């Protein structure tokens, strides 16, 4: 079973700061997902990646398959970025359910 | 846009009751999933389904069963609810094609078992 570790668990930063959230996993995967969960429960998929780097607006996700590690970066952070960010992995049999990290609770203060 | 709809946002049940949580998706996705989310434990997979009448156990299936009679609907059943099943339940659906397996989540059902 894949073990997914995220760090930090909690992060408070000032508006405008560059944010990095890290994720590592123990077993080979077909893809890694970054998800965002706002208060109230709704979860949105931000990225799915199996190699390299993806960018969407101020969000950047990278993955290093050899090191079994991924990072999510937020540039020019804003209070509306405050949320829980969750890393999840798809097993090698890609259509199975995800295995999740415990999440990083991010607060961006004005 | 993909829409995954869970029948209830909040539900309060008594110990021993049979509980049905319903999930409907409108994008003809083959794969559907039930997760529960608990503080300090994160999200964990209960059951998933590849197709109508197909089901597979996830990481924590004990105390739960599922039903998928139609492609768009995936039900989670608590045969005899217990207090340790108080949790947030999230349904998701996905279409596994071309290596893509983006999951779309419902808003969640917060279940309290008293």
Short mmCIF file of C-alpha atoms in Angstrom, two decimals:
data_model
loop_
_atom_site.label_atom_id
_atom_site.label_comp_id
_atom_site.label_asym_id
_atom_site.label_seq_id
_atom_site.Cartn_x
_atom_site.Cartn_y
_atom_site.Cartn_z
CA UNK A 1 0.00 0.00 0.00
CA UNK A 2 1.30 3.40 -0.90
CA UNK A 3 2.22 5.75 1.93
CA UNK A 4 1.73 9.41 1.03
CA UNK A 5 3.39 12.02 3.23
CA UNK A 6 2.77 15.75 2.98
CA UNK A 7 4.60 18.61 4.59
CA UNK A 8 4.02 20.92 6.23
CA UNK A 9 0.72 20.00 7.89
CA UNK A 10 -0.06 23.65 8.61
CA UNK A 11 1.30 26.78 6.97
CA UNK A 12 0.52 30.42 7.68
CA UNK A 13 2.03 33.06 5.39
CA UNK A 14 1.61 36.69 4.43
CA UNK A 15 -0.06 37.79 1.24
CA UNK A 16 2.41 37.85 -1.64
CA UNK A 17 4.71 35.15 -0.31
CA UNK A 18 5.89 32.20 -2.39
CA UNK A 19 4.40 28.98 -1.02
CA UNK A 20 5.74 25.43 -1.35
CA UNK A 21 3.96 22.27 -0.26
CA UNK A 22 5.75 18.94 -0.52
CA UNK A 23 4.52 15.41 -1.10
CA UNK A 24 6.39 12.11 -1.11
CA UNK A 25 5.13 8.60 -1.73
CA UNK A 26 6.56 5.13 -1.23
CA UNK A 27 5.49 3.00 -4.21
CA UNK A 28 5.48 3.57 -7.97
CA UNK A 29 2.40 5.31 -9.32
CA UNK A 30 0.67 6.06 -12.60
CA UNK A 31 -0.10 9.67 -11.65
CA UNK A 32 -0.06 12.18 -8.82
CA UNK A 33 -2.91 14.57 -8.10
CA UNK A 34 -3.05 17.88 -6.28
CA UNK A 35 -6.46 18.76 -4.90
CA UNK A 36 -7.85 21.82 -3.15
CA UNK A 37 -10.51 21.72 -0.46
CA UNK A 38 -12.22 24.86 0.79
CA UNK A 39 -14.17 25.10 4.06
CA UNK A 40 -17.52 23.39 3.56
CA UNK A 41 -15.97 20.31 1.99
CA UNK A 42 -15.91 20.71 -1.79
CA UNK A 43 -12.79 19.23 -3.42
CA UNK A 44 -11.44 20.46 -6.72
CA UNK A 45 -8.74 18.82 -8.80
CA UNK A 46 -5.90 21.26 -9.49
CA UNK A 47 -3.40 19.08 -11.31
CA UNK A 48 -2.83 15.54 -12.43
CA UNK A 49 0.73 14.81 -13.49
CA UNK A 50 2.90 11.81 -14.22
CA UNK A 51 6.12 13.61 -15.15
CA UNK A 52 7.74 17.04 -15.30
CA UNK A 53 5.90 20.20 -14.49
CA UNK A 54 2.49 21.81 -14.99
CA UNK A 55 1.43 25.42 -14.53
CA UNK A 56 -2.00 26.97 -14.17
CA UNK A 57 -2.13 30.64 -13.36
CA UNK A 58 -0.18 31.19 -10.13
CA UNK A 59 0.00 27.48 -9.35
CA UNK A 60 2.88 25.23 -10.39
CA UNK A 61 3.20 21.50 -9.75
CA UNK A 62 6.33 19.45 -10.28
CA UNK A 63 7.07 15.77 -9.92
CA UNK A 64 10.28 13.75 -9.73
CA UNK A 65 9.39 10.14 -10.45
CA UNK A 66 12.83 8.76 -9.51
CA UNK A 67 12.74 10.44 -6.10
CA UNK A 68 8.99 9.79 -5.61
CA UNK A 69 8.45 13.42 -4.73
CA UNK A 70 6.20 16.26 -5.85
CA UNK A 71 5.85 19.91 -4.95
CA UNK A 72 3.02 22.40 -5.31
CA UNK A 73 4.04 26.04 -5.52
CA UNK A 74 1.87 29.13 -5.26
CA UNK A 75 3.36 32.38 -6.48
CA UNK A 76 2.15 35.79 -5.23
CA UNK A 77 -0.13 34.14 -2.67
CA UNK A 78 -3.50 35.71 -1.89
CA UNK A 79 -5.98 35.22 0.97
CA UNK A 80 -8.35 33.42 -1.41
CA UNK A 81 -5.66 30.71 -1.73
CA UNK A 82 -6.42 29.75 1.88
CA UNK A 83 -7.59 26.14 1.79
CA UNK A 84 -6.48 22.60 2.47
CA UNK A 85 -4.21 21.24 -0.27
CA UNK A 86 -4.19 17.49 -0.66
CA UNK A 87 -1.74 15.29 -2.51
CA UNK A 88 -3.07 11.97 -3.83
CA UNK A 89 -1.62 9.17 -5.94
CA UNK A 90 -3.11 6.78 -8.47
CA UNK A 91 -1.72 3.25 -8.28
CA UNK A 92 -0.05 1.63 -11.22
CA UNK A 93 -3.44 0.25 -12.22
CA UNK A 94 -4.59 3.72 -13.05
CA UNK A 95 -8.35 3.42 -12.77
CA UNK A 96 -8.36 2.48 -9.08
CA UNK A 97 -9.20 4.84 -6.28
CA UNK A 98 -6.71 7.37 -4.95
CA UNK A 99 -4.49 7.19 -1.88
CA UNK A 100 -4.31 10.53 -0.13
CA UNK A 101 -1.91 12.48 2.04
CA UNK A 102 -3.37 14.05 5.16
CA UNK A 103 -3.42 17.52 3.62
CA UNK A 104 -1.75 20.87 4.23
CA UNK A 105 -3.86 23.57 5.84
CA UNK A 106 -2.76 26.87 4.27
CA UNK A 107 -3.74 30.28 5.62
CA UNK A 108 -2.71 33.42 3.76
CA UNK A 109 -3.04 36.55 5.87
CA UNK A 110 -3.67 39.96 4.26
CA UNK B 1 -18.99 20.90 -16.46
CA UNK B 2 -19.03 17.57 -14.69
CA UNK B 3 -21.52 17.46 -11.89
CA UNK B 4 -21.42 14.96 -9.05
CA UNK B 5 -24.42 15.31 -6.79
CA UNK B 6 -24.75 13.80 -3.34
CA UNK B 7 -28.29 13.53 -2.07
CA UNK B 8 -27.76 15.11 1.35
CA UNK B 9 -25.28 17.63 2.80
CA UNK B 10 -26.08 16.74 6.39
CA UNK B 11 -27.60 13.60 7.84
CA UNK B 12 -28.30 12.52 11.41
CA UNK B 13 -29.07 8.86 12.11
CA UNK B 14 -29.36 6.60 15.12
CA UNK B 15 -27.17 3.62 15.95
CA UNK B 16 -28.45 0.50 14.22
CA UNK B 17 -30.32 2.29 11.45
CA UNK B 18 -29.79 1.36 7.82
CA UNK B 19 -28.40 4.38 5.98
CA UNK B 20 -28.31 5.07 2.25
CA UNK B 21 -26.01 7.71 0.76
CA UNK B 22 -26.75 8.44 -2.87
CA UNK B 23 -24.44 9.83 -5.53
CA UNK B 24 -25.31 10.76 -9.12
CA UNK B 25 -22.97 11.94 -11.89
CA UNK B 26 -24.01 13.41 -15.20
CA UNK B 27 -20.95 12.82 -17.41
CA UNK B 28 -21.32 9.14 -18.27
CA UNK B 29 -18.21 8.29 -16.25
CA UNK B 30 -17.40 4.61 -15.85
CA UNK B 31 -15.62 4.86 -12.51
CA UNK B 32 -17.24 5.95 -9.26
CA UNK B 33 -15.81 6.07 -5.75
CA UNK B 34 -16.84 6.47 -2.14
CA UNK B 35 -14.40 7.99 0.36
CA UNK B 36 -14.67 9.03 3.96
CA UNK B 37 -12.73 11.92 5.45
CA UNK B 38 -11.76 12.13 9.12
CA UNK B 39 -9.60 14.67 10.97
CA UNK B 40 -6.04 13.48 11.24
CA UNK B 41 -6.65 10.54 8.89
CA UNK B 42 -7.45 12.32 5.64
CA UNK B 43 -9.49 10.72 2.89
CA UNK B 44 -9.73 6.95 2.67
CA UNK B 45 -11.26 4.80 -0.05
CA UNK B 46 -14.25 2.69 0.99
CA UNK B 47 -15.45 1.14 -2.29
CA UNK B 48 -15.23 1.83 -5.99
CA UNK B 49 -16.93 0.64 -9.13
CA UNK B 50 -15.69 0.24 -12.70
CA UNK B 51 -19.05 -0.33 -14.28
CA UNK B 52 -22.68 -1.14 -13.62
CA UNK B 53 -23.03 -4.00 -11.10
CA UNK B 54 -19.24 -4.06 -10.61
CA UNK B 55 -17.69 -3.20 -7.26
CA UNK B 56 -14.28 -3.42 -5.65
CA UNK B 57 -13.30 -3.04 -2.01
CA UNK B 58 -11.13 -0.12 -1.10
CA UNK B 59 -8.99 0.31 2.00
CA UNK B 60 -11.78 0.38 4.62
CA UNK B 61 -14.85 -1.53 3.36
CA UNK B 62 -15.87 -3.05 6.70
CA UNK B 63 -19.36 -2.03 7.76
CA UNK B 64 -20.28 -0.74 4.29
CA UNK B 65 -21.74 -2.08 1.09
CA UNK B 66 -22.45 -0.44 -2.28
CA UNK B 67 -24.86 -0.69 -5.15
CA UNK B 68 -24.49 0.37 -8.76
CA UNK B 69 -27.59 -0.58 -10.73
CA UNK B 70 -27.27 2.31 -13.20
CA UNK B 71 -24.12 3.87 -14.63
CA UNK B 72 -24.85 7.33 -13.25
CA UNK B 73 -25.74 6.28 -9.69
CA UNK B 74 -23.55 4.82 -6.96
CA UNK B 75 -25.01 4.20 -3.52
CA UNK B 76 -23.20 3.65 -0.25
CA UNK B 77 -25.07 1.58 2.34
CA UNK B 78 -24.43 1.39 6.05
CA UNK B 79 -26.28 -1.81 6.99
CA UNK B 80 -26.35 -1.00 10.72
CA UNK B 81 -24.92 2.44 11.46
CA UNK B 82 -22.48 2.77 14.32
CA UNK B 83 -21.04 5.84 16.03
CA UNK B 84 -17.59 5.21 14.51
CA UNK B 85 -19.15 5.78 11.09
CA UNK B 86 -19.75 9.44 11.94
CA UNK B 87 -17.74 11.14 9.24
CA UNK B 88 -17.72 13.22 6.06
CA UNK B 89 -18.51 11.02 3.05
CA UNK B 90 -17.37 12.07 -0.41
CA UNK B 91 -18.36 10.57 -3.73
CA UNK B 92 -16.27 10.97 -6.87
CA UNK B 93 -16.40 9.90 -10.49
CA UNK B 94 -13.80 9.63 -13.24
CA UNK B 95 -13.27 8.53 -16.80
CA UNK B 96 -10.04 6.61 -17.22
CA UNK B 97 -8.96 7.30 -20.78
CA UNK B 98 -5.58 7.97 -22.36
CA UNK B 99 -3.87 7.77 -18.98
CA UNK B 100 -6.12 10.48 -17.58
CA UNK B 101 -7.98 9.73 -14.37
CA UNK B 102 -9.08 13.10 -13.01
CA UNK B 103 -11.62 12.57 -10.28
CA UNK B 104 -14.58 14.90 -9.82
CA UNK B 105 -15.94 15.14 -6.31
CA UNK B 106 -19.37 15.78 -4.88
CA UNK B 107 -19.88 18.35 -2.13
CA UNK B 108 -19.89 15.68 0.59
CA UNK B 109 -22.37 14.35 3.12
CA UNK B 110 -21.64 14.99 6.77
CA UNK B 111 -23.13 12.02 8.62
CA UNK B 112 -23.64 11.95 12.36
CA UNK B 113 -24.58 8.67 14.01
CA UNK B 114 -25.97 9.12 17.52
#
